[in-house]
Structures are given as structure tokens and as C-alpha cells.
Amino acid sequence: MDRRKFLKGSALLTGLFTLNPADLLANGLKEVSNPKKKAKNIIFMISDGMSSGTLAMANLYSQNILSKNGNWMNLYHENKVSRALMDTASASSVVTDSAAASSSFGGGFRVKNGVLNIGANGEKYVPIWQKFKKAGKKAGCVTTVTITHATPAGFCVNSDSRNAENEIAEMYAEIGFDVMMGGGDEFFNPSKREDKKDVYGLYRQKGYQIFTNKGDLKKAEKGKKILGVFNSGALPYSIDRTHIPELQNTPSLAEMAQTAIDQMKDHPEGFVLQVEGGKVDWAAHANDIAALIHDQLAFDEAVKTVMDFAEKDQNTLVIITTDHGNANPGTIYGPDATKNFNSISNYKYTNEYILNAIHPDFNLQKMKDWIYETSKISLADEEAKYLLSFYSGLEKQEAGLYNYKKLPFKAYSEIQKKHNSVGWISMDHSGDYVETAVYGPGKELLPAFIKNTDLHYLMLKAAHI
């Protein structure tokens, strides 16, 4: 890529775009010639907060319990992808948050944690989905958290704060993205917004179809843009959706990805799509092994959906990665490690659901019965008393990201560890190098070790933009 031509073209998109040479094309990607075959479409898949242990345990569960290898792992076994380790740091820390991480992919520059494509001196880096929209492609995002959350937003908008989700909801409509699906009704619904603004109405005025449940996916009209908002807050965890009937009207990540692909695949200029398994990150924050494994497996089903299309299409670049690690979970050595790990197949619900159902009026036996009913774990009396103490105020309530109800996630995961041989280093992000796999036109551009910003330029180069 001619760097001067690239920067000149980028400057046309924003008067505030500035160069940070130290962050640009860290591995010399600009010196690599354009791939012989141009990528017409790009699908960028992110299992948010996926440490390497998460990938390993989900695949182990798939092998041991489901009797099959995972789809992501099969891409390695069948040598279908280029593979790299990726450095995930942000401009402000060796440990990134999702906003800075997505901005690295989306804007091509490392920014401080908490902001979206805004440089240290106020520079506005053009988000990559806007670049592709300007080039004539359709663009969209699907996620299992709020569609206005940091990871989709990092590919789409500039904002001083990742928390400005009300404003981000409006930005999407103004820019005109073609398919946006996830949770976050509170950012669109006038009855839930403090300013009472009807953001759904704004989308309808612009010709969008508004989807609110899984059944709506089958009603998609070709040629019309889609806004799908299927829940207040994030979508349910996969394991809870499986076992709780009232949650089954929300779509899976694979179903949203399939609808998005079908909606955009016939566009003459092609499309770009981000697919995020956002609740993998939330499960890691909660040290919730059932939530973690089953949402990673749901992401893996989306990998199959995407790869089925890409292998047939042969014009689609697929990038599969994560934005950062979280909590570094892993299996622990011991004589019963395999048996203990396999016992996770007895878990019917997330820890969030289990712990949220406990009340201060539970007695010791009721607590023990409830834990056995939901996970086949036989609590000792002392363990049951310890858990109950969090509900009677004897133990200090736990804090933590996405733990709005102060549930004792850490306490319960420590009890589970004795039974399932899974440990965690923390309840927060980690700075580990992470897996990246690339398939399709442009996969030869991937070096063995990259910075997160490199994927921005790899996408542009693969698409000859």
C-alpha cells in the first residue's frame, strides 16, 4: 500500500484524521503487495474477552460431552486458515478495554481505554465500517450484548465515551448502517430513555425494518435495512435460553449472523459484517463457567454459519479473533481433573440465574437442594452457610463489572472449583496475546505475530481499498 495515497484518501473522510507513525502498520504490512484476489466481503468475528483457556475449555467440552471437535479448531486441523498471535494493548495500558480494542481494529490507531476512535489530542480516526460504506459496500454488526456496546461501536462511530449509548444509537441511524442487531431496547425506546426520544421512530423514518423477536428474522424484506433489538440490556446467555422457555424468543448469534449475511450478500459491491459473542466477556467477568463455555460454543456455531457461506462464496475474507483475554480461566491438574471438568455438563443454568434465585429466607436445606437441582453439586453445610451469608448481610456484597445485583459470583465459583477443576486468575481483563485466524482472499497478508491495529490495514488491503 502507498502510505501517502492511503493517508490522502483517509483525510478526505475526516478533517481530523492524523498520523501516528509508531502505530501504523507495525509489521510492515504496507510493504506486502496486494493479494491477487480481492475480498469482496469481509466478516470480522470477535469472541469478546476470550482467553486462550476459554477456547481450549469450550473445545474440550465439545469433544468430551458433545462428541465433536469445535468449528474454530477444525479450521486449524484442516489447515484452512492463516494463524497469528496478537498483542491487544491500548494506548493507555498493556491491558485494554473493549472500546480501545475495537477502536484498534476499527480506526487503525491505539486509543485510551474508554473512548471510541478518538486520539489523545482529539483526533477523530475514521471507523472502518464508514470507510467501507463510502466505498459502496453494505455494512452491519450483530452481537449478543447491546448493539450500542463498545465492540460494535468501535467499528462504526467516534465518541469520547463508550458509555454514550443513547447517542451511539442515534449515530447509527444517521450514518445508515444496513444491519444492526443485538440488545439495548433502553437506548431506542422512548418510554425507557430519560429524554423520551423515540429513536425507533427515527429508524422507521429512514426506512428500517424493526425486529424485536426471533420470529421477525424470517420476515426480513430484501433491500430494506434492519434494526433488530431483542431485549433490554444484553441478550440472554445461551445456556439459560436453552433451559428457560420464556427466553427462547431471542435469536442466537448464529441466527443473527445468517440473517445479516442473507440480507447483504447479493449487493453488487459486497458487504462487511462484524459478529460479536459479547457475553463471553461478561461470563468471564462473573467467573461463570457454564455461561462461558456455552456462549463460546454459541460463538463457535456462528463460526460455522460464517464459514459455510465463505467457503461457498470464495470471495469473503473471514477474521476470527478476540479483543482481549479475561480472567484467564483454565483446568487445574489433579487425579480427577477430567471427571471434574466433565461434570460441568450437569449445569443447567448460569451462575447468574442460580444466584439470583436465592433469597434471604432460604434455609440451609433449601440452599443445598437448589444448588444440587441446578448443577448436581452437593454442598457441605459450611459452603451452604457461606453462600447464605451473602444474602443475610453477614458477608460483604460482591462488586464487579456487570454484577449489578451484587451477586456472590466469586464465592460460588470458588466452591465450584473444588468440583469442576476450573480456576480463574481474576474477574477482569488480562493482557495476554490472543488467537487470530484468517480465511479467504487476503489470508496470506497475516504475519505470525501482529498488533491489533494491523487488522484494520489488513482488511483495507485485502479489499484493495
PDB file of N, CA, C and O in Angstrom, residues 1-56:
ATOM      1  N   MET A   1       0.846  -1.198   0.000  1.00  0.00           N
ATOM      2  CA  MET A   1       0.000   0.000   0.000  1.00  0.00           C
ATOM      3  C   MET A   1       0.879   1.246   0.000  1.00  0.00           C
ATOM      4  O   MET A   1       1.839   1.332   0.757  1.00  0.00           O
ATOM      5  N   ASP A   2       0.605   2.251  -0.867  1.00  0.00           N
ATOM      6  CA  ASP A   2       1.281   3.538  -0.845  1.00  0.00           C
ATOM      7  C   ASP A   2       0.745   4.338   0.329  1.00  0.00           C
ATOM      8  O   ASP A   2      -0.404   4.738   0.344  1.00  0.00           O
ATOM      9  N   ARG A   3       1.592   4.534   1.346  1.00  0.00           N
ATOM     10  CA  ARG A   3       1.133   5.157   2.587  1.00  0.00           C
ATOM     11  C   ARG A   3       0.613   6.570   2.358  1.00  0.00           C
ATOM     12  O   ARG A   3      -0.386   6.986   2.943  1.00  0.00           O
ATOM     13  N   ARG A   4       1.282   7.337   1.457  1.00  0.00           N
ATOM     14  CA  ARG A   4       0.834   8.697   1.202  1.00  0.00           C
ATOM     15  C   ARG A   4      -0.545   8.715   0.554  1.00  0.00           C
ATOM     16  O   ARG A   4      -1.402   9.517   0.902  1.00  0.00           O
ATOM     17  N   LYS A   5      -0.764   7.807  -0.388  1.00  0.00           N
ATOM     18  CA  LYS A   5      -2.087   7.738  -1.015  1.00  0.00           C
ATOM     19  C   LYS A   5      -3.149   7.305  -0.014  1.00  0.00           C
ATOM     20  O   LYS A   5      -4.260   7.802  -0.019  1.00  0.00           O
ATOM     21  N   PHE A   6      -2.763   6.346   0.863  1.00  0.00           N
ATOM     22  CA  PHE A   6      -3.725   5.889   1.866  1.00  0.00           C
ATOM     23  C   PHE A   6      -4.145   7.029   2.784  1.00  0.00           C
ATOM     24  O   PHE A   6      -5.304   7.253   3.054  1.00  0.00           O
ATOM     25  N   LEU A   7      -3.152   7.794   3.272  1.00  0.00           N
ATOM     26  CA  LEU A   7      -3.453   8.886   4.189  1.00  0.00           C
ATOM     27  C   LEU A   7      -4.235   9.989   3.505  1.00  0.00           C
ATOM     28  O   LEU A   7      -5.127  10.596   4.093  1.00  0.00           O
ATOM     29  N   LYS A   8      -3.911  10.250   2.236  1.00  0.00           N
ATOM     30  CA  LYS A   8      -4.649  11.273   1.497  1.00  0.00           C
ATOM     31  C   LYS A   8      -6.104  10.873   1.358  1.00  0.00           C
ATOM     32  O   LYS A   8      -7.016  11.663   1.565  1.00  0.00           O
ATOM     33  N   GLY A   9      -6.345   9.586   1.044  1.00  0.00           N
ATOM     34  CA  GLY A   9      -7.722   9.109   0.926  1.00  0.00           C
ATOM     35  C   GLY A   9      -8.454   9.163   2.240  1.00  0.00           C
ATOM     36  O   GLY A   9      -9.629   9.518   2.308  1.00  0.00           O
ATOM     37  N   SER A  10      -7.751   8.828   3.331  1.00  0.00           N
ATOM     38  CA  SER A  10      -8.383   8.865   4.639  1.00  0.00           C
ATOM     39  C   SER A  10      -8.729  10.288   5.032  1.00  0.00           C
ATOM     40  O   SER A  10      -9.744  10.541   5.671  1.00  0.00           O
ATOM     41  N   ALA A  11      -7.873  11.250   4.645  1.00  0.00           N
ATOM     42  CA  ALA A  11      -8.115  12.637   5.010  1.00  0.00           C
ATOM     43  C   ALA A  11      -9.373  13.179   4.358  1.00  0.00           C
ATOM     44  O   ALA A  11     -10.013  14.102   4.878  1.00  0.00           O
ATOM     45  N   LEU A  12      -9.734  12.612   3.232  1.00  0.00           N
ATOM     46  CA  LEU A  12     -10.971  13.031   2.579  1.00  0.00           C
ATOM     47  C   LEU A  12     -12.184  12.673   3.425  1.00  0.00           C
ATOM     48  O   LEU A  12     -13.236  13.296   3.326  1.00  0.00           O
ATOM     49  N   LEU A  13     -12.030  11.643   4.277  1.00  0.00           N
ATOM     50  CA  LEU A  13     -13.154  11.188   5.083  1.00  0.00           C
ATOM     51  C   LEU A  13     -13.300  11.987   6.362  1.00  0.00           C
ATOM     52  O   LEU A  13     -14.362  12.014   6.962  1.00  0.00           O
ATOM     53  N   THR A  14     -12.224  12.594   6.822  1.00  0.00           N
ATOM     54  CA  THR A  14     -12.327  13.395   8.045  1.00  0.00           C
ATOM     55  C   THR A  14     -11.210  14.402   8.103  1.00  0.00           C
ATOM     56  O   THR A  14     -10.059  14.082   7.846  1.00  0.00           O
ATOM     57  N   GLY A  15     -11.530  15.623   8.440  1.00  0.00           N
ATOM     58  CA  GLY A  15     -10.526  16.655   8.564  1.00  0.00           C
ATOM     59  C   GLY A  15      -9.677  16.516   9.800  1.00  0.00           C
ATOM     60  O   GLY A  15      -8.692  17.218   9.970  1.00  0.00           O
ATOM     61  N   LEU A  16     -10.037  15.594  10.681  1.00  0.00           N
ATOM     62  CA  LEU A  16      -9.335  15.457  11.959  1.00  0.00           C
ATOM     63  C   LEU A  16      -8.453  14.223  12.012  1.00  0.00           C
ATOM     64  O   LEU A  16      -7.900  13.892  13.040  1.00  0.00           O
ATOM     65  N   PHE A  17      -8.342  13.491  10.900  1.00  0.00           N
ATOM     66  CA  PHE A  17      -7.528  12.270  10.874  1.00  0.00           C
ATOM     67  C   PHE A  17      -6.056  12.651  10.875  1.00  0.00           C
ATOM     68  O   PHE A  17      -5.602  13.417  10.039  1.00  0.00           O
ATOM     69  N   THR A  18      -5.284  12.152  11.832  1.00  0.00           N
ATOM     70  CA  THR A  18      -3.868  12.463  11.884  1.00  0.00           C
ATOM     71  C   THR A  18      -3.047  11.192  11.997  1.00  0.00           C
ATOM     72  O   THR A  18      -3.547  10.151  12.395  1.00  0.00           O
ATOM     73  N   LEU A  19      -1.791  11.315  11.658  1.00  0.00           N
ATOM     74  CA  LEU A  19      -0.908  10.153  11.585  1.00  0.00           C
ATOM     75  C   LEU A  19      -0.155   9.934  12.888  1.00  0.00           C
ATOM     76  O   LEU A  19       0.388  10.859  13.464  1.00  0.00           O
ATOM     77  N   ASN A  20      -0.120   8.706  13.335  1.00  0.00           N
ATOM     78  CA  ASN A  20       0.743   8.284  14.434  1.00  0.00           C
ATOM     79  C   ASN A  20       1.671   7.222  13.864  1.00  0.00           C
ATOM     80  O   ASN A  20       1.322   6.042  13.864  1.00  0.00           O
ATOM     81  N   PRO A  21       2.826   7.583  13.334  1.00  0.00           N
ATOM     82  CA  PRO A  21       3.652   6.637  12.585  1.00  0.00           C
ATOM     83  C   PRO A  21       4.013   5.396  13.375  1.00  0.00           C
ATOM     84  O   PRO A  21       4.130   4.316  12.814  1.00  0.00           O
ATOM     85  N   ALA A  22       4.198   5.537  14.700  1.00  0.00           N
ATOM     86  CA  ALA A  22       4.623   4.381  15.502  1.00  0.00           C
ATOM     87  C   ALA A  22       3.566   3.303  15.537  1.00  0.00           C
ATOM     88  O   ALA A  22       3.865   2.131  15.754  1.00  0.00           O
ATOM     89  N   ASP A  23       2.291   3.703  15.327  1.00  0.00           N
ATOM     90  CA  ASP A  23       1.213   2.729  15.405  1.00  0.00           C
ATOM     91  C   ASP A  23       0.771   2.209  14.043  1.00  0.00           C
ATOM     92  O   ASP A  23      -0.038   1.300  13.957  1.00  0.00           O
ATOM     93  N   LEU A  24       1.283   2.815  12.963  1.00  0.00           N
ATOM     94  CA  LEU A  24       0.782   2.465  11.640  1.00  0.00           C
ATOM     95  C   LEU A  24       1.544   1.277  11.060  1.00  0.00           C
ATOM     96  O   LEU A  24       2.758   1.302  10.923  1.00  0.00           O
ATOM     97  N   LEU A  25       0.814   0.222  10.735  1.00  0.00           N
ATOM     98  CA  LEU A  25       1.391  -0.916  10.032  1.00  0.00           C
ATOM     99  C   LEU A  25       2.649  -1.430  10.714  1.00  0.00           C
ATOM    100  O   LEU A  25       3.727  -1.493  10.136  1.00  0.00           O
ATOM    101  N   ALA A  26       2.469  -1.836  11.967  1.00  0.00           N
ATOM    102  CA  ALA A  26       3.612  -2.164  12.814  1.00  0.00           C
ATOM    103  C   ALA A  26       4.464  -3.293  12.256  1.00  0.00           C
ATOM    104  O   ALA A  26       5.648  -3.362  12.513  1.00  0.00           O
ATOM    105  N   ASN A  27       3.884  -4.189  11.500  1.00  0.00           N
ATOM    106  CA  ASN A  27       4.643  -5.327  10.982  1.00  0.00           C
ATOM    107  C   ASN A  27       4.972  -5.177   9.500  1.00  0.00           C
ATOM    108  O   ASN A  27       5.198  -6.157   8.810  1.00  0.00           O
ATOM    109  N   GLY A  28       4.958  -3.940   8.997  1.00  0.00           N
ATOM    110  CA  GLY A  28       5.362  -3.729   7.615  1.00  0.00           C
ATOM    111  C   GLY A  28       4.351  -4.228   6.615  1.00  0.00           C
ATOM    112  O   GLY A  28       4.710  -4.592   5.490  1.00  0.00           O
ATOM    113  N   LEU A  29       3.083  -4.250   6.980  1.00  0.00           N
ATOM    114  CA  LEU A  29       2.051  -4.746   6.074  1.00  0.00           C
ATOM    115  C   LEU A  29       2.007  -3.919   4.803  1.00  0.00           C
ATOM    116  O   LEU A  29       1.681  -4.421   3.733  1.00  0.00           O
ATOM    117  N   LYS A  30       2.369  -2.639   4.916  1.00  0.00           N
ATOM    118  CA  LYS A  30       2.325  -1.765   3.746  1.00  0.00           C
ATOM    119  C   LYS A  30       3.323  -2.208   2.681  1.00  0.00           C
ATOM    120  O   LYS A  30       3.188  -1.844   1.506  1.00  0.00           O
ATOM    121  N   GLU A  31       4.346  -2.982   3.061  1.00  0.00           N
ATOM    122  CA  GLU A  31       5.343  -3.423   2.093  1.00  0.00           C
ATOM    123  C   GLU A  31       4.886  -4.665   1.330  1.00  0.00           C
ATOM    124  O   GLU A  31       5.514  -5.063   0.359  1.00  0.00           O
ATOM    125  N   VAL A  32       3.819  -5.294   1.782  1.00  0.00           N
ATOM    126  CA  VAL A  32       3.324  -6.504   1.136  1.00  0.00           C
ATOM    127  C   VAL A  32       2.431  -6.114  -0.034  1.00  0.00           C
ATOM    128  O   VAL A  32       1.575  -5.235   0.100  1.00  0.00           O
ATOM    129  N   SER A  33       2.613  -6.757  -1.161  1.00  0.00           N
ATOM    130  CA  SER A  33       1.804  -6.427  -2.334  1.00  0.00           C
ATOM    131  C   SER A  33       0.357  -6.836  -2.104  1.00  0.00           C
ATOM    132  O   SER A  33       0.059  -7.716  -1.291  1.00  0.00           O
ATOM    133  N   ASN A  34      -0.548  -6.192  -2.835  1.00  0.00           N
ATOM    134  CA  ASN A  34      -1.961  -6.530  -2.703  1.00  0.00           C
ATOM    135  C   ASN A  34      -2.187  -7.999  -3.028  1.00  0.00           C
ATOM    136  O   ASN A  34      -1.524  -8.561  -3.909  1.00  0.00           O
ATOM    137  N   PRO A  35      -3.115  -8.656  -2.335  1.00  0.00           N
ATOM    138  CA  PRO A  35      -3.415 -10.054  -2.662  1.00  0.00           C
ATOM    139  C   PRO A  35      -3.938 -10.163  -4.092  1.00  0.00           C
ATOM    140  O   PRO A  35      -4.574  -9.235  -4.605  1.00  0.00           O
ATOM    141  N   LYS A  36      -3.633 -11.270  -4.742  1.00  0.00           N
ATOM    142  CA  LYS A  36      -4.046 -11.441  -6.141  1.00  0.00           C
ATOM    143  C   LYS A  36      -5.563 -11.373  -6.276  1.00  0.00           C
ATOM    144  O   LYS A  36      -6.092 -10.826  -7.241  1.00  0.00           O
ATOM    145  N   LYS A  37      -6.258 -11.930  -5.288  1.00  0.00           N
ATOM    146  CA  LYS A  37      -7.720 -11.929  -5.352  1.00  0.00           C
ATOM    147  C   LYS A  37      -8.273 -10.942  -4.345  1.00  0.00           C
ATOM    148  O   LYS A  37      -7.901 -10.972  -3.177  1.00  0.00           O
ATOM    149  N   LYS A  38      -9.144 -10.078  -4.780  1.00  0.00           N
ATOM    150  CA  LYS A  38      -9.725  -9.071  -3.897  1.00  0.00           C
ATOM    151  C   LYS A  38     -10.849  -9.667  -3.066  1.00  0.00           C
ATOM    152  O   LYS A  38     -11.643 -10.467  -3.558  1.00  0.00           O
ATOM    153  N   ALA A  39     -10.908  -9.277  -1.803  1.00  0.00           N
ATOM    154  CA  ALA A  39     -12.007  -9.703  -0.931  1.00  0.00           C
ATOM    155  C   ALA A  39     -13.207  -8.802  -1.203  1.00  0.00           C
ATOM    156  O   ALA A  39     -13.163  -7.600  -0.932  1.00  0.00           O
ATOM    157  N   LYS A  40     -14.255  -9.375  -1.726  1.00  0.00           N
ATOM    158  CA  LYS A  40     -15.487  -8.613  -1.967  1.00  0.00           C
ATOM    159  C   LYS A  40     -16.221  -8.350  -0.659  1.00  0.00           C
ATOM    160  O   LYS A  40     -16.770  -7.276  -0.443  1.00  0.00           O
ATOM    161  N   ASN A  41     -16.224  -9.350   0.207  1.00  0.00           N
ATOM    162  CA  ASN A  41     -16.896  -9.257   1.505  1.00  0.00           C
ATOM    163  C   ASN A  41     -15.890  -9.481   2.627  1.00  0.00           C
ATOM    164  O   ASN A  41     -14.883 -10.174   2.446  1.00  0.00           O
ATOM    165  N   ILE A  42     -16.180  -8.936   3.802  1.00  0.00           N
ATOM    166  CA  ILE A  42     -15.359  -9.175   4.992  1.00  0.00           C
ATOM    167  C   ILE A  42     -16.284  -9.448   6.171  1.00  0.00           C
ATOM    168  O   ILE A  42     -17.228  -8.689   6.415  1.00  0.00           O
ATOM    169  N   ILE A  43     -16.015 -10.533   6.882  1.00  0.00           N
ATOM    170  CA  ILE A  43     -16.738 -10.844   8.119  1.00  0.00           C
ATOM    171  C   ILE A  43     -15.703 -10.932   9.239  1.00  0.00           C
ATOM    172  O   ILE A  43     -14.786 -11.749   9.187  1.00  0.00           O
ATOM    173  N   PHE A  44     -15.855 -10.052  10.221  1.00  0.00           N
ATOM    174  CA  PHE A  44     -14.904  -9.950  11.326  1.00  0.00           C
ATOM    175  C   PHE A  44     -15.589 -10.476  12.584  1.00  0.00           C
ATOM    176  O   PHE A  44     -16.529  -9.881  13.087  1.00  0.00           O
ATOM    177  N   MET A  45     -15.101 -11.602  13.108  1.00  0.00           N
ATOM    178  CA  MET A  45     -15.726 -12.277  14.231  1.00  0.00           C
ATOM    179  C   MET A  45     -14.907 -12.083  15.504  1.00  0.00           C
ATOM    180  O   MET A  45     -13.694 -12.322  15.516  1.00  0.00           O
ATOM    181  N   ILE A  46     -15.581 -11.643  16.578  1.00  0.00           N
ATOM    182  CA  ILE A  46     -14.909 -11.366  17.845  1.00  0.00           C
ATOM    183  C   ILE A  46     -15.619 -12.103  18.982  1.00  0.00           C
ATOM    184  O   ILE A  46     -16.780 -11.824  19.282  1.00  0.00           O
ATOM    185  N   SER A  47     -14.921 -13.042  19.612  1.00  0.00           N
ATOM    186  CA  SER A  47     -15.406 -13.618  20.856  1.00  0.00           C
ATOM    187  C   SER A  47     -14.835 -12.751  21.967  1.00  0.00           C
ATOM    188  O   SER A  47     -13.682 -12.909  22.369  1.00  0.00           O
ATOM    189  N   ASP A  48     -15.634 -11.808  22.434  1.00  0.00           N
ATOM    190  CA  ASP A  48     -15.142 -10.767  23.334  1.00  0.00           C
ATOM    191  C   ASP A  48     -14.643 -11.369  24.648  1.00  0.00           C
ATOM    192  O   ASP A  48     -15.324 -12.168  25.282  1.00  0.00           O
ATOM    193  N   GLY A  49     -13.424 -10.966  25.059  1.00  0.00           N
ATOM    194  CA  GLY A  49     -12.892 -11.419  26.338  1.00  0.00           C
ATOM    195  C   GLY A  49     -12.490 -12.878  26.374  1.00  0.00           C
ATOM    196  O   GLY A  49     -12.499 -13.496  27.444  1.00  0.00           O
ATOM    197  N   MET A  50     -12.104 -13.445  25.223  1.00  0.00           N
ATOM    198  CA  MET A  50     -11.786 -14.870  25.156  1.00  0.00           C
ATOM    199  C   MET A  50     -10.308 -15.127  25.406  1.00  0.00           C
ATOM    200  O   MET A  50      -9.481 -14.973  24.515  1.00  0.00           O
ATOM    201  N   SER A  51      -9.962 -15.514  26.609  1.00  0.00           N
ATOM    202  CA  SER A  51      -8.613 -16.002  26.876  1.00  0.00           C
ATOM    203  C   SER A  51      -8.401 -17.339  26.170  1.00  0.00           C
ATOM    204  O   SER A  51      -9.363 -18.028  25.800  1.00  0.00           O
ATOM    205  N   SER A  52      -7.155 -17.730  26.003  1.00  0.00           N
ATOM    206  CA  SER A  52      -6.874 -18.996  25.323  1.00  0.00           C
ATOM    207  C   SER A  52      -7.476 -20.172  26.080  1.00  0.00           C
ATOM    208  O   SER A  52      -7.897 -21.170  25.479  1.00  0.00           O
ATOM    209  N   GLY A  53      -7.554 -20.056  27.414  1.00  0.00           N
ATOM    210  CA  GLY A  53      -8.172 -21.121  28.198  1.00  0.00           C
ATOM    211  C   GLY A  53      -9.652 -21.287  27.898  1.00  0.00           C
ATOM    212  O   GLY A  53     -10.187 -22.403  27.965  1.00  0.00           O
ATOM    213  N   THR A  54     -10.320 -20.199  27.565  1.00  0.00           N
ATOM    214  CA  THR A  54     -11.738 -20.273  27.197  1.00  0.00           C
ATOM    215  C   THR A  54     -11.909 -21.075  25.921  1.00  0.00           C
ATOM    216  O   THR A  54     -12.777 -21.954  25.827  1.00  0.00           O
ATOM    217  N   LEU A  55     -11.098 -20.774  24.925  1.00  0.00           N
ATOM    218  CA  LEU A  55     -11.152 -21.518  23.669  1.00  0.00           C
ATOM    219  C   LEU A  55     -10.857 -22.993  23.896  1.00  0.00           C
ATOM    220  O   LEU A  55     -11.543 -23.871  23.368  1.00  0.00           O
ATOM    221  N   ALA A  56      -9.845 -23.267  24.716  1.00  0.00           N
ATOM    222  CA  ALA A  56      -9.460 -24.658  24.982  1.00  0.00           C
ATOM    223  C   ALA A  56     -10.560 -25.419  25.712  1.00  0.00           C
ATOM    224  O   ALA A  56     -10.881 -26.561  25.368  1.00  0.00           O
TER     225      ALA A  56
END
